[in-house]
Short mmCIF file of C-alpha atoms (C1' of nucleotides) in Angstrom, two decimals:
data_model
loop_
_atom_site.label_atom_id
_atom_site.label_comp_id
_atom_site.label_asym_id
_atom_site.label_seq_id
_atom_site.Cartn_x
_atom_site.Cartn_y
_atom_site.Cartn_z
CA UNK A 11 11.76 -21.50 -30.49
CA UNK A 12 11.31 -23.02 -26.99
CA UNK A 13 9.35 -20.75 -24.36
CA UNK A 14 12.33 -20.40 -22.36
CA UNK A 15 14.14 -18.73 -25.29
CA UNK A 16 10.82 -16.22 -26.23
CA UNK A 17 11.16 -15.51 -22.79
CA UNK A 18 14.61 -14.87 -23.11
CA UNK A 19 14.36 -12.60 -26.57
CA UNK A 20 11.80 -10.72 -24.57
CA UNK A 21 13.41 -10.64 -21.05
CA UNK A 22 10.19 -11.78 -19.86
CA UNK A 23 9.51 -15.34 -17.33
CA UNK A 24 8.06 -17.95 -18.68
CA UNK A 25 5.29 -18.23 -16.32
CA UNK A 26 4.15 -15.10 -17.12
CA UNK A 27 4.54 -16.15 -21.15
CA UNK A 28 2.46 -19.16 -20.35
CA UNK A 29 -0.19 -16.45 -18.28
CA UNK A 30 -0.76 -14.47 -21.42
CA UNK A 31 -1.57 -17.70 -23.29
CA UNK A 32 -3.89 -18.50 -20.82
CA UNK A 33 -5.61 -14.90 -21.25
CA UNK A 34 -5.47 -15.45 -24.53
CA UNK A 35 -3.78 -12.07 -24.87
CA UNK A 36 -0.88 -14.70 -26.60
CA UNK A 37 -2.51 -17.38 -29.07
CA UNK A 38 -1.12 -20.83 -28.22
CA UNK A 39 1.70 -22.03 -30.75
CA UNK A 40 2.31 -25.12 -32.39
CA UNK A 41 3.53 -28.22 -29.89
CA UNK A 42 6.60 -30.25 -30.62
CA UNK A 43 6.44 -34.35 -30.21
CA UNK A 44 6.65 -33.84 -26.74
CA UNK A 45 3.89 -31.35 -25.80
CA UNK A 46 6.62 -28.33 -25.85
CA UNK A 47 5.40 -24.97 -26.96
CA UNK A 48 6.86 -24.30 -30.36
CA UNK A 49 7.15 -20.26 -31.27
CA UNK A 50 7.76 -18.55 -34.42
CA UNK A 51 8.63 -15.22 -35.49
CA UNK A 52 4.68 -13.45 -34.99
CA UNK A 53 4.52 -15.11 -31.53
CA UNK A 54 8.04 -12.81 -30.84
CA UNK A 55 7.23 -9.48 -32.48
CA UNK A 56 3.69 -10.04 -30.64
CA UNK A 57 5.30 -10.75 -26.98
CA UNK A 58 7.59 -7.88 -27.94
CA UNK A 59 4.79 -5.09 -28.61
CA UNK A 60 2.58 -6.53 -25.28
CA UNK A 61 5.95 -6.20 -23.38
CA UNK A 62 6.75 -2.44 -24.64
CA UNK A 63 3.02 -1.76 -24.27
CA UNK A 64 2.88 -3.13 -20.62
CA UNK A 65 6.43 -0.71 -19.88
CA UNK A 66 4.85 2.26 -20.61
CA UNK A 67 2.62 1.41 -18.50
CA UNK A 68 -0.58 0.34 -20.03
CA UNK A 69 -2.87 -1.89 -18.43
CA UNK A 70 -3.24 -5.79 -20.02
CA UNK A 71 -6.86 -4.15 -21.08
CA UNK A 72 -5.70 -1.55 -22.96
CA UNK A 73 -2.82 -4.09 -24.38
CA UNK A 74 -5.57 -6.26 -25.58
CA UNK A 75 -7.65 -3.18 -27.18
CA UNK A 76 -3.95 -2.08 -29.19
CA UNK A 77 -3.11 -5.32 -30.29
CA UNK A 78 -6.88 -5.57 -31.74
CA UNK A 79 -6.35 -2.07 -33.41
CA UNK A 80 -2.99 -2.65 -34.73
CA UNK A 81 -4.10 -5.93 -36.44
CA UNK A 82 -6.40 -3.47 -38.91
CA UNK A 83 -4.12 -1.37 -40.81
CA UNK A 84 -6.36 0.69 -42.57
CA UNK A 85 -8.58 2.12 -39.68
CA UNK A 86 -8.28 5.32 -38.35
CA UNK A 87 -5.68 5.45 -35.68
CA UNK A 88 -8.38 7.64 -33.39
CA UNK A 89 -9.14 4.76 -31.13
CA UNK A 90 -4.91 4.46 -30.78
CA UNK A 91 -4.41 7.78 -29.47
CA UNK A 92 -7.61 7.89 -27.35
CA UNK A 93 -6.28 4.68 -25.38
CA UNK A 94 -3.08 6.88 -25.36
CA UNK A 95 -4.01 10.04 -24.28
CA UNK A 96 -6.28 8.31 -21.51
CA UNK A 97 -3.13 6.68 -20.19
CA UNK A 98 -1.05 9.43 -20.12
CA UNK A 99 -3.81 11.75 -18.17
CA UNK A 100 -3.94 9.12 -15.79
CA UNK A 101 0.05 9.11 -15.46
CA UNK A 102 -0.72 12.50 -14.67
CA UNK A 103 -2.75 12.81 -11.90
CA UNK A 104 -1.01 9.38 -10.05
CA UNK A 105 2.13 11.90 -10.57
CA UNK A 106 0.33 14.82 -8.80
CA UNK A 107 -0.97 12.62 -6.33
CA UNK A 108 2.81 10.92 -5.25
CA UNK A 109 3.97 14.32 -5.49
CA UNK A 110 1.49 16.03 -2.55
CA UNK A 111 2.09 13.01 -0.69
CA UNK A 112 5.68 13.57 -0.83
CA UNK A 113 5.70 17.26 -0.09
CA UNK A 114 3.83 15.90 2.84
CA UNK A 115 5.61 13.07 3.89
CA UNK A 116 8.80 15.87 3.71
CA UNK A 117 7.10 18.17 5.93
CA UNK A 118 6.91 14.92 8.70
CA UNK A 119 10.02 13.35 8.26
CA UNK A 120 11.74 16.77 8.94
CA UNK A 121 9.74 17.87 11.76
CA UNK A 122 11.37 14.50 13.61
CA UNK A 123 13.55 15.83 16.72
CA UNK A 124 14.18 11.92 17.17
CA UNK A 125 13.01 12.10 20.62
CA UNK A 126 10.58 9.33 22.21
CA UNK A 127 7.85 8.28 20.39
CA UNK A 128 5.69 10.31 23.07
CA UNK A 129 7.20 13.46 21.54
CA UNK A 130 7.15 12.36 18.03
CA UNK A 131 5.70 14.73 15.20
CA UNK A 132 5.55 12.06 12.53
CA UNK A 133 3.06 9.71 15.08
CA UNK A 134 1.52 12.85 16.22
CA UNK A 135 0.86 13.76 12.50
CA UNK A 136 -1.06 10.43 12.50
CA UNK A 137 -2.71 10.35 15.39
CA UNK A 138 -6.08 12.49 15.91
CA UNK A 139 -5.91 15.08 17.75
CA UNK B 22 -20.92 2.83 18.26
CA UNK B 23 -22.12 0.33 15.34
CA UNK B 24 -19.90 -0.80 12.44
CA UNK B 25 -21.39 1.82 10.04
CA UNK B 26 -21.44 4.95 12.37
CA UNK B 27 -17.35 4.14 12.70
CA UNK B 28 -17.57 3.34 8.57
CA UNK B 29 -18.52 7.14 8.48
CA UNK B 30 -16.80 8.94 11.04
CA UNK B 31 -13.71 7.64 9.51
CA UNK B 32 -14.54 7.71 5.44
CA UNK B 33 -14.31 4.08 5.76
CA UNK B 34 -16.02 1.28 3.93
CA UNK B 35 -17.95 -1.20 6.57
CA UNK B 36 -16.28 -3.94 4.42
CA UNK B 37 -12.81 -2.74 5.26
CA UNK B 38 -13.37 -1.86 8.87
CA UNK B 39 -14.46 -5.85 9.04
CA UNK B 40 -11.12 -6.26 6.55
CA UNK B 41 -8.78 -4.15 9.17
CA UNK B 42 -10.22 -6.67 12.04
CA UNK B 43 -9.65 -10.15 10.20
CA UNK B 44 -6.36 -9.06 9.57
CA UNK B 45 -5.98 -8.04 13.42
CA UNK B 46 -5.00 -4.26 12.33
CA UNK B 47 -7.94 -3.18 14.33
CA UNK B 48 -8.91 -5.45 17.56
CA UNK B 49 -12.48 -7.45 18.16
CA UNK B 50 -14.49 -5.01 19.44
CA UNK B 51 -17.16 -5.96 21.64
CA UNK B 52 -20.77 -7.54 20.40
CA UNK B 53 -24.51 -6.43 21.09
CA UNK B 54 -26.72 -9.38 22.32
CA UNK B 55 -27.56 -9.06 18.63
CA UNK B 56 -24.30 -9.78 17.76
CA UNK B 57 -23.42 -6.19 16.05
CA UNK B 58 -20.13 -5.09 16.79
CA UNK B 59 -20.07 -2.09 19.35
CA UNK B 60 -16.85 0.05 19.18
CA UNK B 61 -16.00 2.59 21.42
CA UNK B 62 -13.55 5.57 21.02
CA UNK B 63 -10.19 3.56 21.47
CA UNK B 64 -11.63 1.94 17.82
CA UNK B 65 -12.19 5.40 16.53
CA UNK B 66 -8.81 6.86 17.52
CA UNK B 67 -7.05 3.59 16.28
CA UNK B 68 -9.05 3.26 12.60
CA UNK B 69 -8.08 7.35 12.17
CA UNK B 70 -4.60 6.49 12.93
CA UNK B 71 -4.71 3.83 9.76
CA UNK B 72 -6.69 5.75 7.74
CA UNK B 73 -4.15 9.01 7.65
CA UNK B 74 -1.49 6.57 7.73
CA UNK B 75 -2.95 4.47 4.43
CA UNK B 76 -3.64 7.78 3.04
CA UNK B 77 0.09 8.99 3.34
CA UNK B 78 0.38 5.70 1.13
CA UNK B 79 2.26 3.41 3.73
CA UNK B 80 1.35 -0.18 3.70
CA UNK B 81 -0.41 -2.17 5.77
CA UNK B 82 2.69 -3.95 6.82
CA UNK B 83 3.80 -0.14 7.56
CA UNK B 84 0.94 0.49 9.62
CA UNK B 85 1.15 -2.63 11.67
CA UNK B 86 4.65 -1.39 12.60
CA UNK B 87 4.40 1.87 13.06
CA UNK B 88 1.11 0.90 15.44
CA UNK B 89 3.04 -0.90 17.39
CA UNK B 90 5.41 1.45 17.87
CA UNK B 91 3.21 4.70 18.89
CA UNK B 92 2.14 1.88 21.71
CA UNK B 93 5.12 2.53 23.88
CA UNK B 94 5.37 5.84 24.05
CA UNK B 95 8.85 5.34 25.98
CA UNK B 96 10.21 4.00 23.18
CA UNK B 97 13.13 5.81 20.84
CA UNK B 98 11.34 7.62 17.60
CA UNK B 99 14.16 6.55 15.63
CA UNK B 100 12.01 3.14 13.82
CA UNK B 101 9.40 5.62 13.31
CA UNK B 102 11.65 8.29 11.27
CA UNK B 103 12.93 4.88 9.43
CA UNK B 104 10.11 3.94 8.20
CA UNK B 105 8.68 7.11 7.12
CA UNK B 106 12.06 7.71 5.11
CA UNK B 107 11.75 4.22 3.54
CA UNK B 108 8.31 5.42 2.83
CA UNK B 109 9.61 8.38 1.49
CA UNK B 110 12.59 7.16 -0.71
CA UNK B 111 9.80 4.60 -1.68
CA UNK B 112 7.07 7.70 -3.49
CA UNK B 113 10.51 9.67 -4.87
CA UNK B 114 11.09 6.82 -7.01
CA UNK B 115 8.18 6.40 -7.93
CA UNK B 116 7.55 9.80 -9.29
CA UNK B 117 11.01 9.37 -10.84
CA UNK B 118 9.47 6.34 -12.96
CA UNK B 119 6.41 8.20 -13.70
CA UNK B 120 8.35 11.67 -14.92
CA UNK B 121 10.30 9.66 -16.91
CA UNK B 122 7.07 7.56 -18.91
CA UNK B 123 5.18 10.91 -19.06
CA UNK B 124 7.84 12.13 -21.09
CA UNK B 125 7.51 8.65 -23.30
CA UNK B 126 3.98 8.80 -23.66
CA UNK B 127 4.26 12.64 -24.08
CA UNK B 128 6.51 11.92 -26.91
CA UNK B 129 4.58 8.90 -28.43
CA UNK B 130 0.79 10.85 -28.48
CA UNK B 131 2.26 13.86 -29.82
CA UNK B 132 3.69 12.17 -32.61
CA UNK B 133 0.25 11.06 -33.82
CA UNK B 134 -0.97 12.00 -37.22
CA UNK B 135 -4.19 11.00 -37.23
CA UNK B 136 -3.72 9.39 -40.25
CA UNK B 137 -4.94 5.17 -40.60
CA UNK B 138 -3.40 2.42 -37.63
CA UNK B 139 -0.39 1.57 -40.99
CA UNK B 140 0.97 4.84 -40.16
CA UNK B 141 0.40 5.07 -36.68
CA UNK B 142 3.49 6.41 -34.54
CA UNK B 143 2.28 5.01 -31.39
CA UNK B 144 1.78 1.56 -33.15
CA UNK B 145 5.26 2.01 -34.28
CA UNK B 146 6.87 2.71 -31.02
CA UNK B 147 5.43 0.12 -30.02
CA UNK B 148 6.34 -2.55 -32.86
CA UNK B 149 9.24 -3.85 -33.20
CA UNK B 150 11.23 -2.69 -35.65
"C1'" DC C 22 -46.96 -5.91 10.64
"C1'" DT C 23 -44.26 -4.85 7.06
"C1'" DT C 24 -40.75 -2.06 4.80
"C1'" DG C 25 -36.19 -0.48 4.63
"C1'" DA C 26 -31.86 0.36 6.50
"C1'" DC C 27 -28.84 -1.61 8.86
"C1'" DC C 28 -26.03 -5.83 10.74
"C1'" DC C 29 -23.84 -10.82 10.39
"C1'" DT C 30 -20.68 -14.68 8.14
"C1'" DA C 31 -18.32 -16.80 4.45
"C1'" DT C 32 -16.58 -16.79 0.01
"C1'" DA C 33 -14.98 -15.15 -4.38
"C1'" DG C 34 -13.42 -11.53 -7.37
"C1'" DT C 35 -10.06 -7.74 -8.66
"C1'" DT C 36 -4.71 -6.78 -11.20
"C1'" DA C 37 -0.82 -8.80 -13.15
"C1'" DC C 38 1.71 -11.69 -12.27
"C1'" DT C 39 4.78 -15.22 -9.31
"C1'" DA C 40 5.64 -19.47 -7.02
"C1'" DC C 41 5.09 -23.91 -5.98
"C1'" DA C 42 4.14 -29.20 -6.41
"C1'" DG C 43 4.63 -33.04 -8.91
"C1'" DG C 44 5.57 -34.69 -12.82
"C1'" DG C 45 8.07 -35.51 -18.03
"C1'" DT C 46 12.12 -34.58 -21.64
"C1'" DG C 47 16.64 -33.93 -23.67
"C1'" DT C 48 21.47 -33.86 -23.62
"C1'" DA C 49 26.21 -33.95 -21.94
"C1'" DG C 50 29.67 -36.08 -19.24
"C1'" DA C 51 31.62 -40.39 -16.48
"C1'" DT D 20 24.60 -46.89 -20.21
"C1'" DC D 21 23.74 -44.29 -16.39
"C1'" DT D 22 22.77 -40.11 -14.33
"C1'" DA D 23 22.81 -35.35 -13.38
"C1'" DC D 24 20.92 -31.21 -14.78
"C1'" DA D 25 18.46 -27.81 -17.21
"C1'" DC D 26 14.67 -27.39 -19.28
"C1'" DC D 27 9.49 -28.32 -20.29
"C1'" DC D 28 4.42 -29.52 -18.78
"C1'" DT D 29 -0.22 -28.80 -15.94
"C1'" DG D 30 -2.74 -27.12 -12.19
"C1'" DT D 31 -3.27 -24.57 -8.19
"C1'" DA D 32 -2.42 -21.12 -4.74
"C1'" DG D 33 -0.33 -16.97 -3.20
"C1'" DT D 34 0.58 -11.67 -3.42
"C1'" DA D 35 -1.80 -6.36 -1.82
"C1'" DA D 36 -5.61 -4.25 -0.16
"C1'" DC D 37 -9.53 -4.25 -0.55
"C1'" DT D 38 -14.54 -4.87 -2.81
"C1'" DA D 39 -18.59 -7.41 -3.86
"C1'" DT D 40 -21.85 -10.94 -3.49
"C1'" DA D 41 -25.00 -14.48 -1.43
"C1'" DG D 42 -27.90 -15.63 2.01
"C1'" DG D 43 -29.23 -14.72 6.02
"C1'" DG D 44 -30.73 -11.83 10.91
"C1'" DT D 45 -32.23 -7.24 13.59
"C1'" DC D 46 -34.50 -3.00 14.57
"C1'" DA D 47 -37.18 1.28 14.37
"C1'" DA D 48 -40.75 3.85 11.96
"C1'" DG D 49 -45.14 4.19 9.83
#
DNA sequence: CTTGACCCTATAGTTACTACAGGGTGTAGA
DNA sequence: TCTACACCCTGTAGTAACTATAGGGTCAAG
């Protein structure tokens, strides 16, 4: 498997393929005759979990930490769902955040009377008063 | 007015308020014979202006604009209410993508057993198959 | 006269990629 | 056989919006 097909299988780019090789978060495969990166099936179902991890949002940190946990079977999955659980509370409160900012950004984008900008609530909003 | 007494009065770093300048958000202010830089209120009303508009999340880019804009006060508001609706559109879907991975992640950490990493649900969701 | 809090410039680091530049390789069609 | 084209390689720089560091200078109080 050529890089440009692992990229493919995991609707990733290839630079960014050859980026997680270079932070070793992707060990570097075997090279063909002519220095091209050969993958097989582990480098796939590896990409794959870094790929679902980094959807849901996780950071390449955390990614790193799972991958290391998931490699030892038998430990407890604690350290799993702490990473977890962190994220998600964090998900949480960027939500809350956007979500103020939007009832706020409402309130200025309907006070608008499209006017001049002299007259304009949403640069008034900005401006000090 | 030295660089840190604006810092403050505006719950800015001194680092940024140099930042805003090399980027020519915020104009050269005038120097000290020592060479500090002396702002004056112009600098305060301008760096509050940024600072609420950074805060309502638009982006520099944004700011530059809508700067620009609240300069000619003849003008029509109408490429002010633009960009705060962009900006707007821009934090609903946002919050759209975040509902919907809180719901993933909601799903994922509840599922945990607590059991070893081999029968770990979050591991699982995020192996593939 | 020295200590500490400030100020200066210039540069590099952060996150997670993405985009070149400047090359080499492999294969299919004319 | 030639050549076009899609792919591969390395290395470096760019993105957003700061933040941090190194290595200096200035100023007021004790």
């Amino acid at each position: 498997m050529k890089i440009g097909d692992l990229a493919k299988a995991t609707a990733t780019k290839v630079e960014t393929v050859r980026y997680y090789e270079r932070i070793a978060l992707l060990s570097p495969p075997a090279r063909t005759s002519a220095n091209y990166r050969a993958y097989g099936s582990e480098h796939l179902a590896r990409l794959s979990f870094i790929r679902r991890a980094r959807d849901l949002g996780f950071t390449i940190e955390a990614v790193r930490e799972l991958l290391t946990l998931s490699d030892d079977r038998s430990q407890s999955c604690q350290a799993v769902d702490n990473i977890a659980r962190a994220h998600l509370t964090e998900v949480e409160r960027k939500i809350g955040d956007l979500t103020a900012l939007r009832s706020e950004l409402d309130r200025v984008v309907g006070a608008c009377r499209h006017g001049t900008v002299a007259e304009c609530k949403i640069i008034e909003t900005l401006a000090p008063r």
